[in-house]
Coordinates of C-alpha atoms in Angstrom, one line a residue:
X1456 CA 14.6 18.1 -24.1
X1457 CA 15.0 17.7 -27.7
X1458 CA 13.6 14.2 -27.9
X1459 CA 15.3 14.1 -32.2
X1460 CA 18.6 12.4 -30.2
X1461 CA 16.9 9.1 -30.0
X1462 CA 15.9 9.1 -33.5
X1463 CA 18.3 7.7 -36.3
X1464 CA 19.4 8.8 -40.0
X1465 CA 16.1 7.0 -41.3
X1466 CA 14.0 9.4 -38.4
X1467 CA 13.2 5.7 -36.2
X1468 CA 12.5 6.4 -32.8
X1469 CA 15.7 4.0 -31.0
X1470 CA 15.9 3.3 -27.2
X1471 CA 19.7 4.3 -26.3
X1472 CA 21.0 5.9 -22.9
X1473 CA 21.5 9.9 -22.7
X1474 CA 24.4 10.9 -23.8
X1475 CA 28.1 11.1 -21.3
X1476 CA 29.8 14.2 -20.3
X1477 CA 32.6 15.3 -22.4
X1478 CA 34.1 18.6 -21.6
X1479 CA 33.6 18.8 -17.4
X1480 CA 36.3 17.7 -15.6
X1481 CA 33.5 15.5 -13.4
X1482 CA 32.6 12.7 -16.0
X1483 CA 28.9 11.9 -15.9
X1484 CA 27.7 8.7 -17.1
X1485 CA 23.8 7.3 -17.9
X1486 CA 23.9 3.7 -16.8
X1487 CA 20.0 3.4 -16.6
X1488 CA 18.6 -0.1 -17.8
X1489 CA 16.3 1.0 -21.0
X1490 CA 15.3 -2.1 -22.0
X1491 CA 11.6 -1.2 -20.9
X1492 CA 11.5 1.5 -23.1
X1493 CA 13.1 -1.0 -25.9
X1494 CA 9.9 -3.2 -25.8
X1495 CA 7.4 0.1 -25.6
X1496 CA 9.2 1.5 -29.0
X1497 CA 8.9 -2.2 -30.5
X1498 CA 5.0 -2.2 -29.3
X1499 CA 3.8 0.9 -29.9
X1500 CA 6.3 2.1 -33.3
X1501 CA 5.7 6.1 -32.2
X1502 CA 5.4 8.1 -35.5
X1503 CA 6.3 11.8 -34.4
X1504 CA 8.1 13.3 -31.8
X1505 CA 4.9 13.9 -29.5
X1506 CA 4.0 10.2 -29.7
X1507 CA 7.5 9.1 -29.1
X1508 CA 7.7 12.1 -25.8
X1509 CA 4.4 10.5 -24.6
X1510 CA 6.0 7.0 -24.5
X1511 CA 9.7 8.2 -23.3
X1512 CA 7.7 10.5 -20.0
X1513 CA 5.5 7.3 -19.1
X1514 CA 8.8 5.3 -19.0
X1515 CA 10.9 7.8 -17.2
X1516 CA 8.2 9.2 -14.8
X1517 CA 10.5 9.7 -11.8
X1518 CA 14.1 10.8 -11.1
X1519 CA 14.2 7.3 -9.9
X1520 CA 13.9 5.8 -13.4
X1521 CA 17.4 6.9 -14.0
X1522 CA 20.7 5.9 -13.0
X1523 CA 23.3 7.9 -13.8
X1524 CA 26.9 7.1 -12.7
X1525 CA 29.2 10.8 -11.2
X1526 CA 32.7 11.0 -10.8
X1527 CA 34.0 11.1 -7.2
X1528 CA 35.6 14.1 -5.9
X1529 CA 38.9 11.8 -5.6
X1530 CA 38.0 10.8 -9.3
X1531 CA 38.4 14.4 -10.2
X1532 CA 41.3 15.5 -8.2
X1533 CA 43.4 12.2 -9.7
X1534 CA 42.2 12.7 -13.3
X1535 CA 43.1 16.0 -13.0
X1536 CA 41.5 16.7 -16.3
X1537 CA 41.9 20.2 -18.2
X1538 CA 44.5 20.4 -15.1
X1539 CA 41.7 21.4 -13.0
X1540 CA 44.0 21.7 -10.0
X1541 CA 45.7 24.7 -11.3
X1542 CA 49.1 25.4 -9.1
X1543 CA 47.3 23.1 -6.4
X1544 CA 48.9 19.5 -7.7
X1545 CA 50.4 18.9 -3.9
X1546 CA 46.1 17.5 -3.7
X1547 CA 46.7 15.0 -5.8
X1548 CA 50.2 13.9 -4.8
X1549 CA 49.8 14.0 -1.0
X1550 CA 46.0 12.8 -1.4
X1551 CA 46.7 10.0 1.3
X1552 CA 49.1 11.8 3.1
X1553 CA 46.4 14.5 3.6
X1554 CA 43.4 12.4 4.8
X1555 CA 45.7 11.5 7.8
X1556 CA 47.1 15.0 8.3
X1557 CA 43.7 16.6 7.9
X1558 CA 41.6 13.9 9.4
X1559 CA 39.2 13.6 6.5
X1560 CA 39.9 15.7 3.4
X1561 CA 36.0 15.9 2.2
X1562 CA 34.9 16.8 6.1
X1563 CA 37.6 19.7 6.7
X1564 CA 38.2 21.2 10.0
X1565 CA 41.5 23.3 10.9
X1566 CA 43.2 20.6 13.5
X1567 CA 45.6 23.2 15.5
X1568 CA 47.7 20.3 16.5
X1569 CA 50.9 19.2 15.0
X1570 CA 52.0 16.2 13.2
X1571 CA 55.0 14.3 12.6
X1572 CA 55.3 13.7 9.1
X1573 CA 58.4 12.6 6.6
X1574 CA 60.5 15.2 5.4
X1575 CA 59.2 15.1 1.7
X1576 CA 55.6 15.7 3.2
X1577 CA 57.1 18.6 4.9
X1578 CA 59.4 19.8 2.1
X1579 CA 56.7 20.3 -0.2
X1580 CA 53.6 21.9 2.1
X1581 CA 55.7 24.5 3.1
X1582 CA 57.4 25.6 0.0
X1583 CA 53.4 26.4 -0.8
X1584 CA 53.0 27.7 2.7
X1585 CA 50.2 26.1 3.7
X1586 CA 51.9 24.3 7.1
X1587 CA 54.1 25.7 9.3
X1588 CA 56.9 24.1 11.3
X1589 CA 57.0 23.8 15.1
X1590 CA 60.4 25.1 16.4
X1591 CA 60.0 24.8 19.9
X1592 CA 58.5 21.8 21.5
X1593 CA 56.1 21.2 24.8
X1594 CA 56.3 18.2 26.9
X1595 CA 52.6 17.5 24.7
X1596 CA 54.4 17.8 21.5
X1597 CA 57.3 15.3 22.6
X1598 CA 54.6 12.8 24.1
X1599 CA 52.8 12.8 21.1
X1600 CA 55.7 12.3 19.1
X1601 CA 56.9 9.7 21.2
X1602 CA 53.9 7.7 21.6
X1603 CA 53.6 6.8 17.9
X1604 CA 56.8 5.0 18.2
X1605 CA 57.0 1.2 18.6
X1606 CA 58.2 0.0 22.0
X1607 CA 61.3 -1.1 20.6
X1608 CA 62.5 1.5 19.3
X1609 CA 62.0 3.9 22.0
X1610 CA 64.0 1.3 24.3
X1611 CA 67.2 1.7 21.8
X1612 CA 66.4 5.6 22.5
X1613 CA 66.0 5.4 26.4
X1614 CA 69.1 3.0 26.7
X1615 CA 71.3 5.4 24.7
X1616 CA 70.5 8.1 27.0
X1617 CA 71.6 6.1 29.8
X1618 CA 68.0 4.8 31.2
X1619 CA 66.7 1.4 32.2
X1620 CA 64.8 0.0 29.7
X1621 CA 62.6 -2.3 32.4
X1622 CA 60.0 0.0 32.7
X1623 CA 56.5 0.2 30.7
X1624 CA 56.5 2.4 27.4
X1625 CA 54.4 5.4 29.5
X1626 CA 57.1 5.7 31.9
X1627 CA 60.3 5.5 29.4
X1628 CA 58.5 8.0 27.4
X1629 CA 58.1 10.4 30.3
X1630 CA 61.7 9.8 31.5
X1631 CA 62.8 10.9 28.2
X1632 CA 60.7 14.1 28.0
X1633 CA 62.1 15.3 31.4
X1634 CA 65.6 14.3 30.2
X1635 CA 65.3 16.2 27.0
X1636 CA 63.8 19.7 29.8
X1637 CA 67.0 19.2 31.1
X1638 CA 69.7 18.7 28.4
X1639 CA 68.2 19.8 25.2
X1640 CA 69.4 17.7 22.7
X1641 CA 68.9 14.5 24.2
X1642 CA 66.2 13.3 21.8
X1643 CA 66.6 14.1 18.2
X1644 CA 64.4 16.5 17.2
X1645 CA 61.1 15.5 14.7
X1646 CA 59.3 17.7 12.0
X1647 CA 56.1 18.8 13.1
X1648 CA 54.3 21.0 11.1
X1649 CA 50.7 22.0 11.7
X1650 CA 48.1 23.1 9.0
X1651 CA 47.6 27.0 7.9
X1652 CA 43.9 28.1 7.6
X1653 CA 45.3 28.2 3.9
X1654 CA 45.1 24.8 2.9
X1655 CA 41.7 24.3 4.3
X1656 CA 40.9 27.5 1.9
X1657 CA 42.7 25.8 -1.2
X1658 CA 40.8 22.7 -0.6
X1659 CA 37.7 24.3 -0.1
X1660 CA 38.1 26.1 -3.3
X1661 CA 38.5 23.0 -5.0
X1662 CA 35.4 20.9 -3.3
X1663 CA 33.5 24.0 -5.1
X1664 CA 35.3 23.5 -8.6
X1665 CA 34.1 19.7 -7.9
X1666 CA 30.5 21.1 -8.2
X1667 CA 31.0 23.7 -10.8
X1668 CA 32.2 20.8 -13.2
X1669 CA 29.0 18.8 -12.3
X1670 CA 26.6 21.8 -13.5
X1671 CA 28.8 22.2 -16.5
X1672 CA 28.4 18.6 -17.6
X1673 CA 24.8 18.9 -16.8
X1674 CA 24.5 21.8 -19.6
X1675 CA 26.5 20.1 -22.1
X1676 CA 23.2 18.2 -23.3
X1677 CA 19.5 19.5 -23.4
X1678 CA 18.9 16.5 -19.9
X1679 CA 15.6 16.0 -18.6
X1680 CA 14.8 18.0 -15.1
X1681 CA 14.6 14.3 -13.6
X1682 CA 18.0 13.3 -14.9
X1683 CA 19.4 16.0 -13.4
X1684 CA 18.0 15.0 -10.1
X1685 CA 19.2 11.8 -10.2
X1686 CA 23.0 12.8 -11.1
X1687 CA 22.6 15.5 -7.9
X1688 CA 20.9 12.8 -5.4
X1689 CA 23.8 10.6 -6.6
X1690 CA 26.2 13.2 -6.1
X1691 CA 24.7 13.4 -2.3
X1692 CA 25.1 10.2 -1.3
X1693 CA 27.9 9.1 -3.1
X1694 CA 30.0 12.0 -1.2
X1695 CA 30.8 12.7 2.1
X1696 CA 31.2 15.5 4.6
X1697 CA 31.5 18.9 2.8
X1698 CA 31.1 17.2 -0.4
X1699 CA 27.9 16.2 0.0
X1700 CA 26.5 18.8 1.8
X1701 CA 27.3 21.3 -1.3
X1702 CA 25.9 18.8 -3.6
X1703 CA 22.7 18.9 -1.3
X1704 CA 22.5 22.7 -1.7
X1705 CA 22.1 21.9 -5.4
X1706 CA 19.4 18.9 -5.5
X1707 CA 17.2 21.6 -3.2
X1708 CA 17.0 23.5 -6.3
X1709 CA 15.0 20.1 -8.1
X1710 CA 12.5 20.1 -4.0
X1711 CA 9.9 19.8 -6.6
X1712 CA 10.8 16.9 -8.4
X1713 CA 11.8 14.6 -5.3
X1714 CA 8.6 15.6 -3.5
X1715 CA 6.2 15.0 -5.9
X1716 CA 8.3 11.3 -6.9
X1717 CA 8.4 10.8 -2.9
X1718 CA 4.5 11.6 -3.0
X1719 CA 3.8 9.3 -5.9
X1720 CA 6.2 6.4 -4.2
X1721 CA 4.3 7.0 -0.8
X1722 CA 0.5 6.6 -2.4
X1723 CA 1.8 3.3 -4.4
X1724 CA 3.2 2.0 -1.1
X1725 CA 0.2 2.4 1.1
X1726 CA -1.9 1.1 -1.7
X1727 CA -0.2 -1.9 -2.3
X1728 CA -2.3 -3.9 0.3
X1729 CA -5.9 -2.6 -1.1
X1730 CA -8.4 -4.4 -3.2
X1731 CA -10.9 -2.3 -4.6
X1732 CA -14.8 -3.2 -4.4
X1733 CA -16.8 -1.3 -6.8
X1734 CA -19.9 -1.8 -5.4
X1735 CA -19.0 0.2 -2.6
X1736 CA -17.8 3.3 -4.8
X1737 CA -14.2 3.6 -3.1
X1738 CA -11.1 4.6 -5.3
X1739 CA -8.0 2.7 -4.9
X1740 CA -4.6 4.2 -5.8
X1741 CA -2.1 2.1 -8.5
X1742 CA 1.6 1.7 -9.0
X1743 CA 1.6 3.7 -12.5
X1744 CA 0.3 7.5 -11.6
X1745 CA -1.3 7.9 -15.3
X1746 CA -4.3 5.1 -13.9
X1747 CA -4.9 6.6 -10.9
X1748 CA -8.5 7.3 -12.5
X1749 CA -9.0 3.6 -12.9
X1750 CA -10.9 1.1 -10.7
X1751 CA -8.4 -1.4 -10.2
X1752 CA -8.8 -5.3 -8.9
X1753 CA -5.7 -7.0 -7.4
X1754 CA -5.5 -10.5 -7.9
X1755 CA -4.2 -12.6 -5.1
X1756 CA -2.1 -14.9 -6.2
X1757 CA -1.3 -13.2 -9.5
X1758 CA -1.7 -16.3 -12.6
X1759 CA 0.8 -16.1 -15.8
X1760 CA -1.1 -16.5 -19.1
X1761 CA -0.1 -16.4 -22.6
X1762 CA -1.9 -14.5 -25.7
X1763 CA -1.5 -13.1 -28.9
X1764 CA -1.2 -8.7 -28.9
X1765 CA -1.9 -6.5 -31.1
X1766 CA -1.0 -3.0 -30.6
X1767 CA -2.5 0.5 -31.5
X1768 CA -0.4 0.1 -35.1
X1769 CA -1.9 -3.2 -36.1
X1770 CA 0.9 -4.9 -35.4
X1771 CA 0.7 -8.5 -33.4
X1772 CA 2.7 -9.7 -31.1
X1773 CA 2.8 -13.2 -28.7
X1774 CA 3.3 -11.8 -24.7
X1775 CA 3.5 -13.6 -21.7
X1776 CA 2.3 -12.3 -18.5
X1777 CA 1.8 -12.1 -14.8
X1778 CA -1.4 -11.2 -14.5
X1779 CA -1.3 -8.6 -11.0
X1780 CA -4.4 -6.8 -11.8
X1781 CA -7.7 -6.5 -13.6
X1782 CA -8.8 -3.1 -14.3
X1783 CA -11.7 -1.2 -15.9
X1784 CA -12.0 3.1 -17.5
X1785 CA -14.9 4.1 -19.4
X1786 CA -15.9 1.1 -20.6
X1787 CA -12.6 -0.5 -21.5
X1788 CA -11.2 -3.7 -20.1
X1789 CA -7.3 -3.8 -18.9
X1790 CA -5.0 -6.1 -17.9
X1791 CA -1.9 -5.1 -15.4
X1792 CA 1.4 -7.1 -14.6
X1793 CA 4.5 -7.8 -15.7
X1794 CA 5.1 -8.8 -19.4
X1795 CA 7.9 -11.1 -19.6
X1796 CA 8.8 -10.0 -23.3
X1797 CA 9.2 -6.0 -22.0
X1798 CA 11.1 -7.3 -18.8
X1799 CA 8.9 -4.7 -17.8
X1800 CA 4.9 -3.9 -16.0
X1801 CA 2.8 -3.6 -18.7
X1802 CA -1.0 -2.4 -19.2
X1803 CA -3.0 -4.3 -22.0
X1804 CA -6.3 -3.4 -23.4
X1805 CA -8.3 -6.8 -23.3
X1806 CA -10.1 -5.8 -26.8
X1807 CA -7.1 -5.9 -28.3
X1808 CA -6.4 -9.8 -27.3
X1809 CA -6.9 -12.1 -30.5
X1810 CA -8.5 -15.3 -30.1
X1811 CA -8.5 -16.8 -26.4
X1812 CA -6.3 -17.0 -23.0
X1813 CA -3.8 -19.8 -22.3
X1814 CA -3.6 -20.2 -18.5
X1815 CA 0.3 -21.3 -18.3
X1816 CA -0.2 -23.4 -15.9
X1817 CA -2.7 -25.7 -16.6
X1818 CA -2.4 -25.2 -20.4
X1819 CA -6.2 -23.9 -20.4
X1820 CA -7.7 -22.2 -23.3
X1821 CA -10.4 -19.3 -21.7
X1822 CA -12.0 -16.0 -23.7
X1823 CA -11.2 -12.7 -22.3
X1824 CA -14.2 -12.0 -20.7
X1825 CA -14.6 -15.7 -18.9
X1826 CA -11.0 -14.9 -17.3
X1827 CA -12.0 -11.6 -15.9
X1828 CA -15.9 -12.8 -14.6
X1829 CA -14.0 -15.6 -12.8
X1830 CA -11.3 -13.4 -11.5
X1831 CA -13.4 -10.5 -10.4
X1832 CA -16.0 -13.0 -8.6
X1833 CA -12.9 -14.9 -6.9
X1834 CA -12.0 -11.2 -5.3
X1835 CA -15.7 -10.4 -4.1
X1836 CA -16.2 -13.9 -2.5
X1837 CA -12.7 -13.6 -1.0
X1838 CA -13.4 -9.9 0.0
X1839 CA -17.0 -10.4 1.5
X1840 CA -18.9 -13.6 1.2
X1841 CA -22.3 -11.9 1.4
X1842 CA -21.6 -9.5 -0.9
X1843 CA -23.0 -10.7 -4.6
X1844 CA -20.6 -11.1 -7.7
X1845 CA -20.1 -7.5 -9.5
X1846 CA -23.1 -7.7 -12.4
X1847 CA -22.2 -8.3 -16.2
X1848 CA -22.7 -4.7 -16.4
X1849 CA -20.0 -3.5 -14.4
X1850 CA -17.3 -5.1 -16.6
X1851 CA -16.8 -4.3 -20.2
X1852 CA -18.0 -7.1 -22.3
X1853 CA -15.6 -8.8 -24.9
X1854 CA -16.8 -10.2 -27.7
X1855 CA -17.9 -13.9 -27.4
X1856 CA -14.9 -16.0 -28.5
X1857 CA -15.3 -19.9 -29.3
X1858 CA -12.6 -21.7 -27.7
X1859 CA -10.4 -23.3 -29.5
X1860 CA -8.6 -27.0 -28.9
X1861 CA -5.5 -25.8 -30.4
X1862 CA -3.0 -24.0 -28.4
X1863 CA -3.0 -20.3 -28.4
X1864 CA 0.7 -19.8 -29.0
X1865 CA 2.9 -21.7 -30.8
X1866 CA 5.3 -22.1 -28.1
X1867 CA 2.7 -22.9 -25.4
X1868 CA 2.5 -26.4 -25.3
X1869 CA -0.9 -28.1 -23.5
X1870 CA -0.3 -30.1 -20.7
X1871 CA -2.4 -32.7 -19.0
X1872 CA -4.4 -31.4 -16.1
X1873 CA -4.8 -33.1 -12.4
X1874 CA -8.6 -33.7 -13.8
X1875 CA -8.0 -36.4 -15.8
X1876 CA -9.7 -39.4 -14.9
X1877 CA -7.1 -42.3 -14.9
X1878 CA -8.3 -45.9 -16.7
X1879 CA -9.5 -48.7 -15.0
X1880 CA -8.1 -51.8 -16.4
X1881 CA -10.8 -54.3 -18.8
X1882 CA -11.9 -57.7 -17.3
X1883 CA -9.9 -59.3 -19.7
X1884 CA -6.4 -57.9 -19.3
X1885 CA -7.4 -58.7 -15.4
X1886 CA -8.1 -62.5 -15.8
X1887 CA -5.2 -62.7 -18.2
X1888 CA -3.0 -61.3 -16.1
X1889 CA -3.8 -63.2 -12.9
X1890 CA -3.8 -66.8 -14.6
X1891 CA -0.6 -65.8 -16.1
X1892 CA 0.9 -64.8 -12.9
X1893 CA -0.6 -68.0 -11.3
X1894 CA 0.6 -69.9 -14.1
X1895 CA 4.3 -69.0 -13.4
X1896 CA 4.0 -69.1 -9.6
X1897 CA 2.5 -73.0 -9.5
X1898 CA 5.5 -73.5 -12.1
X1899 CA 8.1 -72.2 -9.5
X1900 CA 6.7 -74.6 -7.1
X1901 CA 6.1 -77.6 -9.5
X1902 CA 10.0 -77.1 -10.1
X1903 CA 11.1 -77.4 -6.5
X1904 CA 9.3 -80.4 -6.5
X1905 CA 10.5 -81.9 -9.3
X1906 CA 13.9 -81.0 -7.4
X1907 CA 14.4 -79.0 -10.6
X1908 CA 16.1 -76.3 -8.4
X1909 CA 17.7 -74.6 -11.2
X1910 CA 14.7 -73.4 -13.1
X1911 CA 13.0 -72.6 -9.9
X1912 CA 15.3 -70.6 -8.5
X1913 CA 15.7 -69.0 -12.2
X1914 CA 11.6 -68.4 -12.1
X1915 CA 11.1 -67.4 -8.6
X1916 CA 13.9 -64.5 -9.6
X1917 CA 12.5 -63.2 -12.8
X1918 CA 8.8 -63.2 -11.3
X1919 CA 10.3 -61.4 -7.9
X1920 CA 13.0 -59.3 -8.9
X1921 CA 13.3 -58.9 -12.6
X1922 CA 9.8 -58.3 -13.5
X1923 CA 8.4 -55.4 -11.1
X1924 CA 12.0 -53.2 -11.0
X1925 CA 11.3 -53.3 -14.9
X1926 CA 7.6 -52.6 -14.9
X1927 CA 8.0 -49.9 -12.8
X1928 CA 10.8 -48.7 -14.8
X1929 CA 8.8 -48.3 -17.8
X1930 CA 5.7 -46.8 -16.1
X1931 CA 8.0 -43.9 -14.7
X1932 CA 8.9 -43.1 -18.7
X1933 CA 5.6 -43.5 -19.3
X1934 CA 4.5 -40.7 -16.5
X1935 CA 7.2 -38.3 -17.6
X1936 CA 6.2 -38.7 -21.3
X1937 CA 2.7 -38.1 -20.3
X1938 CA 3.7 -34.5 -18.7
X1939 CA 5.9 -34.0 -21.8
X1940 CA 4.0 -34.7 -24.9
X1941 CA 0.5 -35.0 -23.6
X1942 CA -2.6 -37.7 -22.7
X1943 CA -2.2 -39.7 -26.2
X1944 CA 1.1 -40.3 -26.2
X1945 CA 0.8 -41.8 -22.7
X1946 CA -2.2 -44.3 -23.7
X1947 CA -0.1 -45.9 -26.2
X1948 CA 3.0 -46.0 -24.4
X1949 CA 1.0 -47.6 -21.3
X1950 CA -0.6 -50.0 -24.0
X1951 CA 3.0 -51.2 -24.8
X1952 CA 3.9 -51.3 -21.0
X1953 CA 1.2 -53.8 -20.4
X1954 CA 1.8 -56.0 -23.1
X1955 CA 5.7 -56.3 -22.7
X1956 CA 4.7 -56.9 -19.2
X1957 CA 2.6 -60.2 -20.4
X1958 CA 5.3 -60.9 -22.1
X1959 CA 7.4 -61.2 -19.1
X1960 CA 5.4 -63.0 -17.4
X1961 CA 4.9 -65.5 -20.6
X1962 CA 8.4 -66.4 -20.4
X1963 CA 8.5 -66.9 -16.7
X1964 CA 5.3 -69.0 -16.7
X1965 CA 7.2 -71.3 -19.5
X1966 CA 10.4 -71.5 -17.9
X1967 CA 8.6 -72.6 -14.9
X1968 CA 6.5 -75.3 -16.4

């Protein structure tokens, strides 16, 4: 393939879809989602054509990368482009007309019965001579004829010629027939025509011109083997009967490419399950062929984290991922999930991490090499409880990182973990708060006896219903500011609750005295 398409008047390497068919009468069209191969360009910034090829193969490993969109055999037939049809147009005009006559006209088969059809239908297959008309007529014929006529109608027939119409439609049909043996002309007589091994031929000839077009779109553009795989497995299944089994006899020419993609697909399926121990020595296969050399350990559940990137050019980048996998190649570190920023799975070389981890989640700042020791020993103790943690030696170490209190990212905001310890209330606020709360019940009560009933009532309601609804009102805020904007912005906002609370409680005690 001449990978210089995807580069632009400056010589940038650009991520855009293979080009569509132009010339072929089949249009073929590249719908495939490249917005992986986007994010790799915008990561990796390939210099040279081999670089960029690298990157574009690792993307598009399998004919199942693409997605190509193919015209329909009854897309080419109504286009009818460069008048691919020839003298043949009756196709395309009688298309529906055809799939009833013929049965299916992408599954031919010579039916040596006759049909009635309308007289235009007629007209025009055998002025091409590809039906021919049925002079005489068996009782079968009439029957059939007959029996695609509403009840109705063949009443208004049978009473015409002088029968009773109180009979079921079977037996007026088969009065009429024997009527019609003995005075022909009784019944008016239908067009039948039945199809000439001709048309099936003409058809036939233009099911191959269907697949003729394909190949010649496929050669208007330097495509890749896989691509072309694609637009023939789509061709297959997107196609019936003959259709698809000529498209079929084309893919078998690409057996290579599907068996080795089916061979691939197979291995990453029955290694999807496996965790790899690498004390043990045993190999584990992985969902990208190019690390099938790697040891690889499959967290269960995967955890998203947050870190700054910087790729093989220098240049940095903030990526947020779901961490699947932890894996390890002479020496190096990786880590394996889907990156949220590529849309994409990604594989990250953990030396190239700048300062530390941020565990979404919790908002937890952790080095590189603490995230994978607790990791990997998680999987052994899961795996087998007597089997020790894998030794510092196994895993690539990073380089010791101080960890920071600031947040990683500037967009990942620190949240307040389930650990904090919650503050007990001071002596003080306690006796304040209970001879305040006494205070205003004994002046509820000192107002009903007074027979001050009023204030009372007016007391007994703030301290019962006003008060608590309000109080807990303002500790909900304060709880959903504390997830928002952190720990210290809840202490002071729980300071305020408490003393607006006294307040409260102030005014009640005073109204009730």
């Amino acid at each position: 393939m001449d990978y210089s398409y995807y580069q632009n008047e400056n010589g940038k390497f650009t991520a855009k879809k293979l080009p569509s068919t132009k010339a072929s009468s089949v249009k073929i069209k590249d719908d495939t989602d490249i917005t992986g191969l986007k994010y790799a360009l915008q990561d990796e910034n390939p210099k040279n054509v081999s670089q960029f090829k690298a990157l574009h193969e690792e993307e598009f490993s399998s004919h199942y990368d693409y997605e190509p969109e193919v015209d329909s055999f009854k897309d080419m037939v109504m286009a009818n482009k460069n008048k691919v049809l020839g003298e043949d147009l009756w196709i395309k005009l009688y298309w529906h007309e055809l799939s009833i006559f013929i049965n299916d006209i992408e599954d031919l088969e010579l039916d040596e019965e006759p049909h009635s059809v309308s007289d235009d239908f007629a007209k025009h297959l055998l002025d091409v001579k590809v039906v021919e008309e049925m002079q005489e007529l068996d009782y079968k014929d009439w029957e059939s004829y007959l029996s695609s006529m509403k009840l109705p109608d063949i009443k208004v027939i049978a009473k015409q010629a002088g029968l009773k119409v109180s009979k079921n439609k079977a037996e007026l049909i088969h009065e009429l027939i024997l009527l019609e043996e003995q005075s022909n002309g009784t019944l008016q007589k239908p067009k039948l025509i039945k199809a000439l091994p001709l048309m099936l031929e003409k058809i036939e000839n233009i099911q191959q011109v269907y697949i003729n077009e394909i190949e010649k779109g496929l050669k208007e553009f330097e495509y890749p083997e896989k691509y072309k795989a694609a637009v023939w497995v789509y061709a297959a299944d997107f196609n019936e009967g003959d259709i698809s089994a000529l498209a079929k006899e084309k893919l078998s020419e690409y057996n290579h490419i599907l068996e080795g993609d089916e061979q691939v697909l197979a291995s990453n399926k029955a290694a999807s399950n496996i965790i790899h121990n690498s004390d043990l020595g045993q190999p584990i296969n992985n969902e990208e062929s190019w690390i099938d050399a790697k040891t690889k350990h499959t967290l269960k559940p995967s955890i998203k984290i947050a870190f700054q990137y910087t790729n093989h050019n220098k240049e940095p980048s903030n990526r947020e991922l779901r961490l699947d996998a932890i894996m390890f190649d002479n020496g190096l570190t990786y880590f394996y999930g889907f990156c949220y920023k590529a849309n994409a799975s990604r594989t990250f070389r953990t030396d190239r991490i700048e300062k530390d981890i941020a565990i979404i989640e919790t908002g937890e700042l952790i080095s590189v090499q603490q995230l994978v020791n607790k990791q990997i020993e998680g999987l052994n103790q899961h795996n087998n409880p007597a089997t020790p943690s894998l030794t510092q030696s196994t895993i690539k170490k990073a380089a010791p990182k101080t960890v920071k209190k600031e947040s990683l990212l500037n967009s990942t905001k620190q949240k307040p973990t389930n650990n904090q310890i919650t503050k007990k209330p001071s002596t003080i606020s306690i006796v304040i708060g209970w001879f305040l709360g006494l205070s205003a019940i004994g002046g509820v009560i000192s107002n009903f006896e007074n027979k001050e009933f009023l204030a009372g009532v007016v007391s007994f309601f703030a301290i019962g219903f006003l008060i608590p609804p309000l109080l807990n009102k303002i500790n909900s805020t304060n709880k959903k500011t504390a997830e928002e904007k952190g720990k210290s912005h809840s202490d002071l906002t729980q300071k305020s609750a408490n003393i607006f609370g006294f307040i409260l409680i102030i005014i009640s005690a005073v109204i009730g005295s």
